[in-house]
């Protein structure tokens, strides 16, 4: 299958090119030419399938022309190696826990699958693919873990010294193998500037095969549709209207939900839940799309003022009316979010992170508008321990680091200190 640019100014490309390039030259975003429906037999037998089997069926539905079946099965099994349990808090409130991967957030799904696909496409290459990624914390850890041990690929993570949490730093500085961490004496913007300049540098591009693990790579979106099916599988009463609540920033997760619906998943409606960065809910209410600089909030992974996947949503929905028919928008401020974390703990004895809390608020509002008899599924995008400093004071207790992550705290950091001058960074890349 070919992948076209949402801007339609460049010719469609193969999956391989879309994945390795990340972005089309016309600054649009890659989209599959078709999103075929899955056969009804798939939905009839879904309860008997494992998550990996579901993921394979969905992946095969989109990628069968591009990757041979057995190979695809192997890639999916390597990528989807942790569960996505659905926890029911009440008749109409279910939490889809997407934080059981290595870095405790849903981005592990996208990063792992992208790493597997890139690894597959560079097989047989003589040179190593050099991925450069600047991070303020989370992207670096998801990408580093996703690519760990993938042959023919080397990842260099640049992070600002002293500006990421201890736990985050451990996640990408203790891996070794094909992951190098550079501790930059500067800010996140300095890190990003170094990466940008590297991509423009002639010598570096001659000598190295540079790539970015771009967050809007189509390879990150595809696996994010898998767990919508996995949630449906786990619902006991499948007759009630299914409503997915997606705490959103760049809207990749919600776009992947639209993919799942196109493939036949019986979704009644999506709810786009945001913090104060509410451009999309505002668009859904008024029809005016007004991107603006982002505002800082306690659900900071959603602090996005100009969501990159909005182009894909428009492309899939073909206009405002259709988007309004499929997606409802809600936005909440920090005070409401903090109160919601407390409420979920008190009412259900469940610890929710600030992003999930925004989703919970949106579902409550939706239900209170008369939609009682539904299956509301809130995507819990991160483990609360990642945001312990805002969660703990609200719920009045510590949030424990999951058992399986404790080993990290023992491991020692292996990062290379570097300044912010480009020549130093360039010399480092060339001599490695
Ligand atoms: C990235 C992220 C989001 C936002 O997801 P999008 O796909 O960008 O909308 C929400 N919650 C957490 C914890 C995240 O890391």
GROMACS .gro file of C-alpha atoms and ligand atoms in nm:
model
  447
    1UNK     CA    1   0.000   0.000   0.000
    2UNK     CA    2   0.113   0.353  -0.067
    3UNK     CA    3   0.127   0.638   0.180
    4UNK     CA    4   0.022   0.985   0.066
    5UNK     CA    5   0.093   1.323   0.216
    6UNK     CA    6  -0.203   1.505   0.372
    7UNK     CA    7  -0.087   1.812   0.178
    8UNK     CA    8  -0.095   1.617  -0.151
    9UNK     CA    9   0.201   1.812  -0.288
   10UNK     CA   10   0.432   1.511  -0.317
   11UNK     CA   11   0.372   1.172  -0.481
   12UNK     CA   12   0.269   0.878  -0.259
   13UNK     CA   13   0.555   0.662  -0.126
   14UNK     CA   14   0.607   0.306  -0.005
   15UNK     CA   15   0.570   0.209   0.361
   16UNK     CA   16   0.948   0.174   0.379
   17UNK     CA   17   1.002   0.531   0.263
   18UNK     CA   18   0.727   0.670   0.486
   19UNK     CA   19   0.877   0.501   0.791
   20UNK     CA   20   1.241   0.584   0.722
   21UNK     CA   21   1.168   0.941   0.614
   22UNK     CA   22   0.913   1.020   0.882
   23UNK     CA   23   0.783   1.333   0.712
   24UNK     CA   24   0.693   1.408   0.349
   25UNK     CA   25   0.886   1.689   0.180
   26UNK     CA   26   0.574   1.909   0.155
   27UNK     CA   27   0.545   1.926   0.535
   28UNK     CA   28   0.224   1.725   0.541
   29UNK     CA   29   0.188   1.393   0.722
   30UNK     CA   30   0.188   1.044   0.575
   31UNK     CA   31  -0.143   0.855   0.563
   32UNK     CA   32  -0.225   0.507   0.430
   33UNK     CA   33  -0.420   0.517   0.102
   34UNK     CA   34  -0.671   0.274   0.248
   35UNK     CA   35  -0.779   0.169   0.594
   36UNK     CA   36  -0.970  -0.152   0.516
   37UNK     CA   37  -1.238  -0.293   0.746
   38UNK     CA   38  -1.157  -0.612   0.933
   39UNK     CA   39  -1.381  -0.913   0.857
   40UNK     CA   40  -1.677  -0.980   1.087
   41UNK     CA   41  -1.519  -1.316   1.176
   42UNK     CA   42  -1.245  -1.122   1.354
   43UNK     CA   43  -1.495  -0.949   1.581
   44UNK     CA   44  -1.686  -1.273   1.641
   45UNK     CA   45  -1.377  -1.450   1.771
   46UNK     CA   46  -1.208  -1.151   1.935
   47UNK     CA   47  -1.260  -1.276   2.292
   48UNK     CA   48  -1.058  -1.588   2.216
   49UNK     CA   49  -0.757  -1.390   2.087
   50UNK     CA   50  -0.455  -1.275   2.286
   51UNK     CA   51  -0.348  -0.909   2.265
   52UNK     CA   52  -0.058  -1.010   2.038
   53UNK     CA   53  -0.295  -1.200   1.810
   54UNK     CA   54  -0.528  -0.901   1.791
   55UNK     CA   55  -0.234  -0.672   1.720
   56UNK     CA   56  -0.116  -0.902   1.444
   57UNK     CA   57  -0.461  -0.917   1.277
   58UNK     CA   58  -0.489  -0.538   1.281
   59UNK     CA   59  -0.131  -0.488   1.158
   60UNK     CA   60  -0.176  -0.748   0.885
   61UNK     CA   61  -0.493  -0.571   0.771
   62UNK     CA   62  -0.288  -0.258   0.700
   63UNK     CA   63   0.057  -0.394   0.616
   64UNK     CA   64  -0.004  -0.727   0.441
   65UNK     CA   65   0.121  -0.599   0.104
   66UNK     CA   66   0.443  -0.467   0.252
   67UNK     CA   67   0.562  -0.723   0.504
   68UNK     CA   68   0.543  -1.097   0.474
   69UNK     CA   69   0.307  -1.261   0.723
   70UNK     CA   70   0.551  -1.457   0.940
   71UNK     CA   71   0.791  -1.164   0.956
   72UNK     CA   72   0.513  -0.927   1.056
   73UNK     CA   73   0.406  -1.168   1.328
   74UNK     CA   74   0.759  -1.163   1.465
   75UNK     CA   75   0.778  -0.782   1.456
   76UNK     CA   76   0.442  -0.746   1.631
   77UNK     CA   77   0.538  -0.998   1.899
   78UNK     CA   78   0.863  -0.814   1.967
   79UNK     CA   79   0.688  -0.479   1.988
   80UNK     CA   80   0.371  -0.568   2.179
   81UNK     CA   81   0.529  -0.750   2.470
   82UNK     CA   82   0.331  -0.602   2.759
   83UNK     CA   83  -0.042  -0.599   2.838
   84UNK     CA   84  -0.313  -0.330   2.823
   85UNK     CA   85  -0.556  -0.430   3.099
   86UNK     CA   86  -0.902  -0.278   3.130
   87UNK     CA   87  -0.996  -0.196   3.490
   88UNK     CA   88  -1.367  -0.141   3.553
   89UNK     CA   89  -1.440   0.116   3.822
   90UNK     CA   90  -1.817   0.119   3.767
   91UNK     CA   91  -2.082   0.008   3.516
   92UNK     CA   92  -1.997   0.287   3.277
   93UNK     CA   93  -1.641   0.383   3.375
   94UNK     CA   94  -1.350   0.167   3.263
   95UNK     CA   95  -0.980   0.255   3.266
   96UNK     CA   96  -0.755   0.121   2.990
   97UNK     CA   97  -0.409   0.104   3.146
   98UNK     CA   98  -0.154   0.178   2.875
   99UNK     CA   99   0.142   0.219   3.109
  100UNK     CA  100   0.272  -0.135   3.148
  101UNK     CA  101   0.567  -0.087   2.911
  102UNK     CA  102   0.926  -0.005   3.000
  103UNK     CA  103   0.886   0.368   3.036
  104UNK     CA  104   0.541   0.359   3.196
  105UNK     CA  105   0.349   0.547   2.926
  106UNK     CA  106   0.149   0.459   2.616
  107UNK     CA  107   0.429   0.596   2.395
  108UNK     CA  108   0.610   0.267   2.451
  109UNK     CA  109   0.368   0.104   2.205
  110UNK     CA  110   0.451   0.348   1.927
  111UNK     CA  111   0.823   0.363   1.996
  112UNK     CA  112   0.866  -0.015   2.008
  113UNK     CA  113   0.671  -0.079   1.691
  114UNK     CA  114   0.850   0.199   1.502
  115UNK     CA  115   1.184   0.055   1.616
  116UNK     CA  116   1.085  -0.290   1.489
  117UNK     CA  117   0.971  -0.156   1.151
  118UNK     CA  118   1.281   0.060   1.107
  119UNK     CA  119   1.500  -0.233   1.209
  120UNK     CA  120   1.325  -0.445   0.946
  121UNK     CA  121   1.366  -0.185   0.673
  122UNK     CA  122   1.738  -0.126   0.734
  123UNK     CA  123   1.821  -0.498   0.729
  124UNK     CA  124   2.086  -0.558   0.471
  125UNK     CA  125   2.200  -0.195   0.482
  126UNK     CA  126   2.574  -0.173   0.504
  127UNK     CA  127   2.579   0.140   0.716
  128UNK     CA  128   2.422   0.194   1.056
  129UNK     CA  129   2.117   0.416   1.080
  130UNK     CA  130   2.200   0.693   1.325
  131UNK     CA  131   1.898   0.822   1.511
  132UNK     CA  132   1.935   1.153   1.692
  133UNK     CA  133   1.678   1.254   1.947
  134UNK     CA  134   1.659   1.558   2.172
  135UNK     CA  135   1.450   1.507   2.483
  136UNK     CA  136   1.317   1.689   2.784
  137UNK     CA  137   1.258   1.348   2.942
  138UNK     CA  138   0.991   1.116   2.809
  139UNK     CA  139   1.049   1.093   2.436
  140UNK     CA  140   1.412   1.001   2.494
  141UNK     CA  141   1.329   0.716   2.726
  142UNK     CA  142   1.056   0.568   2.507
  143UNK     CA  143   1.277   0.588   2.196
  144UNK     CA  144   1.587   0.454   2.373
  145UNK     CA  145   1.398   0.156   2.515
  146UNK     CA  146   1.216   0.095   2.189
  147UNK     CA  147   1.539   0.074   1.988
  148UNK     CA  148   1.749  -0.106   2.248
  149UNK     CA  149   1.924  -0.398   2.081
  150UNK     CA  150   1.773  -0.337   1.734
  151UNK     CA  151   2.050  -0.430   1.486
  152UNK     CA  152   2.194  -0.174   1.242
  153UNK     CA  153   2.052   0.119   1.439
  154UNK     CA  154   2.228   0.346   1.685
  155UNK     CA  155   2.041   0.598   1.899
  156UNK     CA  156   2.194   0.912   2.044
  157UNK     CA  157   1.982   1.086   2.306
  158UNK     CA  158   2.061   1.449   2.392
  159UNK     CA  159   1.921   1.577   2.719
  160UNK     CA  160   1.967   1.896   2.923
  161UNK     CA  161   2.188   1.846   3.228
  162UNK     CA  162   1.999   1.871   3.556
  163UNK     CA  163   1.664   1.931   3.387
  164UNK     CA  164   1.519   1.581   3.375
  165UNK     CA  165   1.406   1.380   3.678
  166UNK     CA  166   1.639   1.122   3.829
  167UNK     CA  167   1.405   0.842   3.724
  168UNK     CA  168   1.384   0.968   3.365
  169UNK     CA  169   1.760   1.008   3.344
  170UNK     CA  170   1.811   0.650   3.461
  171UNK     CA  171   1.580   0.532   3.187
  172UNK     CA  172   1.804   0.639   2.903
  173UNK     CA  173   2.151   0.667   3.055
  174UNK     CA  174   2.185   0.314   3.193
  175UNK     CA  175   2.109   0.109   2.882
  176UNK     CA  176   2.442   0.099   2.699
  177UNK     CA  177   2.444  -0.131   2.393
  178UNK     CA  178   2.328   0.075   2.091
  179UNK     CA  179   2.208   0.368   2.302
  180UNK     CA  180   2.432   0.665   2.380
  181UNK     CA  181   2.322   0.943   2.614
  182UNK     CA  182   2.472   1.291   2.583
  183UNK     CA  183   2.431   1.517   2.884
  184UNK     CA  184   2.426   1.863   2.735
  185UNK     CA  185   2.536   2.164   2.937
  186UNK     CA  186   2.229   2.365   2.835
  187UNK     CA  187   1.852   2.362   2.793
  188UNK     CA  188   1.617   2.136   2.598
  189UNK     CA  189   1.610   2.401   2.324
  190UNK     CA  190   1.990   2.379   2.299
  191UNK     CA  191   1.961   2.001   2.256
  192UNK     CA  192   1.699   2.042   1.988
  193UNK     CA  193   1.908   2.306   1.809
  194UNK     CA  194   2.208   2.068   1.798
  195UNK     CA  195   1.994   1.793   1.644
  196UNK     CA  196   1.840   2.029   1.390
  197UNK     CA  197   2.180   2.160   1.288
  198UNK     CA  198   2.313   1.805   1.250
  199UNK     CA  199   2.038   1.727   0.998
  200UNK     CA  200   2.142   2.032   0.794
  201UNK     CA  201   2.517   1.965   0.808
  202UNK     CA  202   2.664   1.846   0.478
  203UNK     CA  203   2.963   1.658   0.618
  204UNK     CA  204   2.756   1.472   0.873
  205UNK     CA  205   2.501   1.373   0.611
  206UNK     CA  206   2.777   1.249   0.380
  207UNK     CA  207   2.945   1.042   0.647
  208UNK     CA  208   2.645   0.920   0.844
  209UNK     CA  209   2.301   0.788   0.768
  210UNK     CA  210   2.102   1.021   0.995
  211UNK     CA  211   1.739   0.978   1.090
  212UNK     CA  212   1.498   1.107   1.351
  213UNK     CA  213   1.249   0.904   1.551
  214UNK     CA  214   0.985   1.156   1.473
  215UNK     CA  215   0.678   1.155   1.693
  216UNK     CA  216   0.453   1.187   1.390
  217UNK     CA  217   0.598   0.888   1.207
  218UNK     CA  218   0.313   0.674   1.071
  219UNK     CA  219   0.483   0.373   1.235
  220UNK     CA  220   0.396   0.514   1.575
  221UNK     CA  221   0.030   0.562   1.492
  222UNK     CA  222  -0.048   0.214   1.362
  223UNK     CA  223   0.027   0.023   1.686
  224UNK     CA  224  -0.175   0.275   1.884
  225UNK     CA  225  -0.487   0.142   1.712
  226UNK     CA  226  -0.423  -0.211   1.848
  227UNK     CA  227  -0.525  -0.140   2.205
  228UNK     CA  228  -0.865   0.004   2.114
  229UNK     CA  229  -0.955  -0.348   1.997
  230UNK     CA  230  -0.795  -0.497   2.307
  231UNK     CA  231  -1.019  -0.274   2.523
  232UNK     CA  232  -1.330  -0.384   2.332
  233UNK     CA  233  -1.232  -0.749   2.380
  234UNK     CA  234  -1.222  -0.704   2.758
  235UNK     CA  235  -1.565  -0.539   2.791
  236UNK     CA  236  -1.816  -0.773   2.950
  237UNK     CA  237  -2.128  -0.612   2.806
  238UNK     CA  238  -2.049  -0.528   2.444
  239UNK     CA  239  -2.403  -0.409   2.363
  240UNK     CA  240  -2.385  -0.068   2.528
  241UNK     CA  241  -2.256   0.224   2.316
  242UNK     CA  242  -1.876   0.235   2.335
  243UNK     CA  243  -1.720   0.573   2.410
  244UNK     CA  244  -1.343   0.621   2.418
  245UNK     CA  245  -1.205   0.913   2.616
  246UNK     CA  246  -0.862   1.017   2.494
  247UNK     CA  247  -0.649   1.260   2.699
  248UNK     CA  248  -0.486   1.448   2.412
  249UNK     CA  249  -0.193   1.670   2.323
  250UNK     CA  250  -0.069   1.609   1.971
  251UNK     CA  251  -0.373   1.390   1.901
  252UNK     CA  252  -0.183   1.085   1.779
  253UNK     CA  253  -0.370   0.859   2.017
  254UNK     CA  254  -0.709   0.988   1.910
  255UNK     CA  255  -0.615   0.962   1.542
  256UNK     CA  256  -0.522   0.597   1.601
  257UNK     CA  257  -0.870   0.552   1.751
  258UNK     CA  258  -1.022   0.687   1.430
  259UNK     CA  259  -0.813   0.427   1.242
  260UNK     CA  260  -0.962   0.154   1.465
  261UNK     CA  261  -1.314   0.279   1.396
  262UNK     CA  262  -1.247   0.277   1.020
  263UNK     CA  263  -1.135  -0.081   1.056
  264UNK     CA  264  -1.478  -0.166   1.193
  265UNK     CA  265  -1.448  -0.128   1.570
  266UNK     CA  266  -1.799  -0.033   1.690
  267UNK     CA  267  -1.716   0.302   1.850
  268UNK     CA  268  -2.016   0.521   1.929
  269UNK     CA  269  -1.814   0.836   1.997
  270UNK     CA  270  -1.470   0.963   2.089
  271UNK     CA  271  -1.413   1.224   2.354
  272UNK     CA  272  -1.115   1.454   2.305
  273UNK     CA  273  -1.011   1.555   2.657
  274UNK     CA  274  -0.757   1.834   2.699
  275UNK     CA  275  -0.613   2.058   2.967
  276UNK     CA  276  -0.608   2.437   2.920
  277UNK     CA  277  -0.450   2.378   2.577
  278UNK     CA  278  -0.792   2.343   2.421
  279UNK     CA  279  -0.756   2.429   2.050
  280UNK     CA  280  -0.930   2.111   1.937
  281UNK     CA  281  -1.226   2.120   2.180
  282UNK     CA  282  -1.263   2.486   2.084
  283UNK     CA  283  -1.265   2.393   1.715
  284UNK     CA  284  -1.531   2.128   1.781
  285UNK     CA  285  -1.749   2.386   1.960
  286UNK     CA  286  -1.698   2.688   1.737
  287UNK     CA  287  -1.561   2.567   1.405
  288UNK     CA  288  -1.264   2.802   1.444
  289UNK     CA  289  -0.918   2.649   1.455
  290UNK     CA  290  -0.683   2.880   1.640
  291UNK     CA  291  -0.342   2.725   1.717
  292UNK     CA  292  -0.144   2.922   1.974
  293UNK     CA  293   0.163   2.889   2.200
  294UNK     CA  294   0.119   2.622   2.464
  295UNK     CA  295   0.031   2.687   2.828
  296UNK     CA  296   0.206   2.497   3.106
  297UNK     CA  297  -0.015   2.265   3.312
  298UNK     CA  298   0.016   1.972   3.556
  299UNK     CA  299  -0.075   1.731   3.276
  300UNK     CA  300   0.231   1.852   3.087
  301UNK     CA  301   0.254   1.578   2.823
  302UNK     CA  302  -0.057   1.741   2.676
  303UNK     CA  303   0.076   2.096   2.674
  304UNK     CA  304   0.048   2.139   2.300
  305UNK     CA  305  -0.085   2.455   2.137
  306UNK     CA  306  -0.066   2.339   1.776
  307UNK     CA  307  -0.139   1.965   1.764
  308UNK     CA  308   0.058   1.797   1.488
  309UNK     CA  309  -0.198   1.527   1.411
  310UNK     CA  310  -0.484   1.770   1.353
  311UNK     CA  311  -0.410   1.748   0.979
  312UNK     CA  312  -0.461   1.373   0.994
  313UNK     CA  313  -0.790   1.411   1.183
  314UNK     CA  314  -0.921   1.652   0.921
  315UNK     CA  315  -0.806   1.417   0.649
  316UNK     CA  316  -0.990   1.123   0.806
  317UNK     CA  317  -1.306   1.312   0.893
  318UNK     CA  318  -1.331   1.526   0.580
  319UNK     CA  319  -1.467   1.833   0.749
  320UNK     CA  320  -1.610   1.986   1.063
  321UNK     CA  321  -1.957   1.826   1.055
  322UNK     CA  322  -1.824   1.475   1.032
  323UNK     CA  323  -1.565   1.546   1.300
  324UNK     CA  324  -1.831   1.684   1.534
  325UNK     CA  325  -2.042   1.374   1.473
  326UNK     CA  326  -1.758   1.146   1.582
  327UNK     CA  327  -1.572   1.346   1.846
  328UNK     CA  328  -1.688   1.554   2.142
  329UNK     CA  329  -1.441   1.796   2.301
  330UNK     CA  330  -1.395   1.885   2.667
  331UNK     CA  331  -1.124   2.089   2.842
  332UNK     CA  332  -1.036   2.129   3.211
  333UNK     CA  333  -0.799   2.343   3.416
  334UNK     CA  334  -0.541   2.232   3.673
  335UNK     CA  335  -0.763   2.290   3.976
  336UNK     CA  336  -1.031   2.063   3.829
  337UNK     CA  337  -0.766   1.803   3.739
  338UNK     CA  338  -0.621   1.801   4.090
  339UNK     CA  339  -0.968   1.763   4.241
  340UNK     CA  340  -1.042   1.475   4.003
  341UNK     CA  341  -0.731   1.282   4.114
  342UNK     CA  342  -0.856   1.314   4.472
  343UNK     CA  343  -1.210   1.213   4.378
  344UNK     CA  344  -1.103   0.900   4.187
  345UNK     CA  345  -0.895   0.790   4.486
  346UNK     CA  346  -1.178   0.853   4.732
  347UNK     CA  347  -1.461   0.707   4.525
  348UNK     CA  348  -1.287   0.411   4.363
  349UNK     CA  349  -0.963   0.368   4.557
  350UNK     CA  350  -0.780   0.404   4.226
  351UNK     CA  351  -0.475   0.624   4.168
  352UNK     CA  352  -0.503   0.807   3.839
  353UNK     CA  353  -0.234   1.028   3.684
  354UNK     CA  354  -0.311   1.391   3.586
  355UNK     CA  355  -0.361   1.302   3.215
  356UNK     CA  356  -0.604   1.023   3.296
  357UNK     CA  357  -0.775   1.259   3.541
  358UNK     CA  358  -0.852   1.501   3.257
  359UNK     CA  359  -1.008   1.206   3.072
  360UNK     CA  360  -1.209   1.110   3.380
  361UNK     CA  361  -1.349   1.463   3.406
  362UNK     CA  362  -1.450   1.459   3.041
  363UNK     CA  363  -1.631   1.128   3.082
  364UNK     CA  364  -1.811   1.254   3.396
  365UNK     CA  365  -1.935   1.560   3.206
  366UNK     CA  366  -2.045   1.347   2.912
  367UNK     CA  367  -2.233   1.104   3.137
  368UNK     CA  368  -2.397   1.391   3.326
  369UNK     CA  369  -2.532   1.524   2.999
  370UNK     CA  370  -2.765   1.225   2.991
  371UNK     CA  371  -2.538   0.953   2.852
  372UNK     CA  372  -2.570   0.705   3.137
  373UNK     CA  373  -2.602   0.372   2.966
  374UNK     CA  374  -2.261   0.352   2.798
  375UNK     CA  375  -1.926   0.179   2.818
  376UNK     CA  376  -1.695   0.473   2.884
  377UNK     CA  377  -1.330   0.379   2.841
  378UNK     CA  378  -1.072   0.633   2.963
  379UNK     CA  379  -0.725   0.582   2.819
  380UNK     CA  380  -0.484   0.601   3.113
  381UNK     CA  381  -0.180   0.723   2.924
  382UNK     CA  382   0.083   0.713   3.200
  383UNK     CA  383   0.156   0.548   3.532
  384UNK     CA  384   0.084   0.789   3.822
  385UNK     CA  385   0.438   0.744   3.957
  386UNK     CA  386   0.565   0.941   3.658
  387UNK     CA  387   0.383   1.243   3.797
  388UNK     CA  388   0.421   1.156   4.166
  389UNK     CA  389   0.508   1.513   4.262
  390UNK     CA  390   0.159   1.632   4.161
  391UNK     CA  391  -0.032   1.312   4.242
  392UNK     CA  392   0.099   1.241   4.595
  393UNK     CA  393  -0.004   1.571   4.758
  394UNK     CA  394  -0.358   1.536   4.616
  395UNK     CA  395  -0.420   1.182   4.732
  396UNK     CA  396  -0.221   1.219   5.056
  397UNK     CA  397   0.008   0.924   5.002
  398UNK     CA  398   0.321   0.820   4.818
  399UNK     CA  399   0.290   0.657   4.477
  400UNK     CA  400   0.503   0.344   4.468
  401UNK     CA  401   0.748   0.273   4.186
  402UNK     CA  402   0.629  -0.054   4.028
  403UNK     CA  403   0.834  -0.355   4.133
  404UNK     CA  404   0.956  -0.423   3.782
  405UNK     CA  405   1.110  -0.073   3.757
  406UNK     CA  406   1.301  -0.072   4.087
  407UNK     CA  407   1.612  -0.227   3.935
  408UNK     CA  408   1.664   0.094   3.740
  409UNK     CA  409   1.730   0.298   4.049
  410UNK     CA  410   2.028   0.074   4.127
  411UNK     CA  411   2.189   0.104   3.787
  412UNK     CA  412   2.460   0.357   3.726
  413UNK     CA  413   2.444   0.639   3.481
  414UNK     CA  414   2.663   0.623   3.172
  415UNK     CA  415   2.633   0.955   2.994
  416UNK     CA  416   2.883   1.167   2.811
  417UNK     CA  417   2.897   1.536   2.908
  418UNK     CA  418   2.908   1.778   2.617
  419UNK     CA  419   2.881   2.153   2.566
  420UNK     CA  420   2.635   2.332   2.342
  421UNK     CA  421   2.879   2.415   2.061
  422UNK     CA  422   2.790   2.239   1.739
  423UNK     CA  423   3.151   2.164   1.639
  424UNK     CA  424   3.203   1.961   1.956
  425UNK     CA  425   2.886   1.762   1.892
  426UNK     CA  426   2.980   1.707   1.529
  427UNK     CA  427   3.329   1.588   1.621
  428UNK     CA  428   3.177   1.348   1.869
  429UNK     CA  429   2.941   1.198   1.610
  430UNK     CA  430   3.220   1.163   1.353
  431UNK     CA  431   3.467   0.992   1.582
  432UNK     CA  432   3.223   0.745   1.734
  433LIG     C1  433   0.207   1.201   2.481
  433LIG     C2  434   0.111   1.192   2.595
  433LIG     C3  435  -0.024   1.232   2.582
  433LIG     C4  436  -0.078   1.294   2.457
  433LIG     O1  437  -0.089   1.203   2.353
  433LIG     P1  438  -0.112   1.253   2.203
  433LIG     O2  439  -0.112   1.131   2.121
  433LIG     O3  440   0.002   1.346   2.172
  433LIG     O4  441  -0.243   1.324   2.202
  433LIG     C5  442  -0.109   1.213   2.690
  433LIG     N1  443  -0.066   1.161   2.805
  433LIG     C6  444   0.064   1.124   2.822
  433LIG     C7  445   0.107   1.071   2.954
  433LIG     C8  446   0.156   1.136   2.718
  433LIG     O5  447   0.284   1.100   2.738
   0.00000   0.00000   0.00000
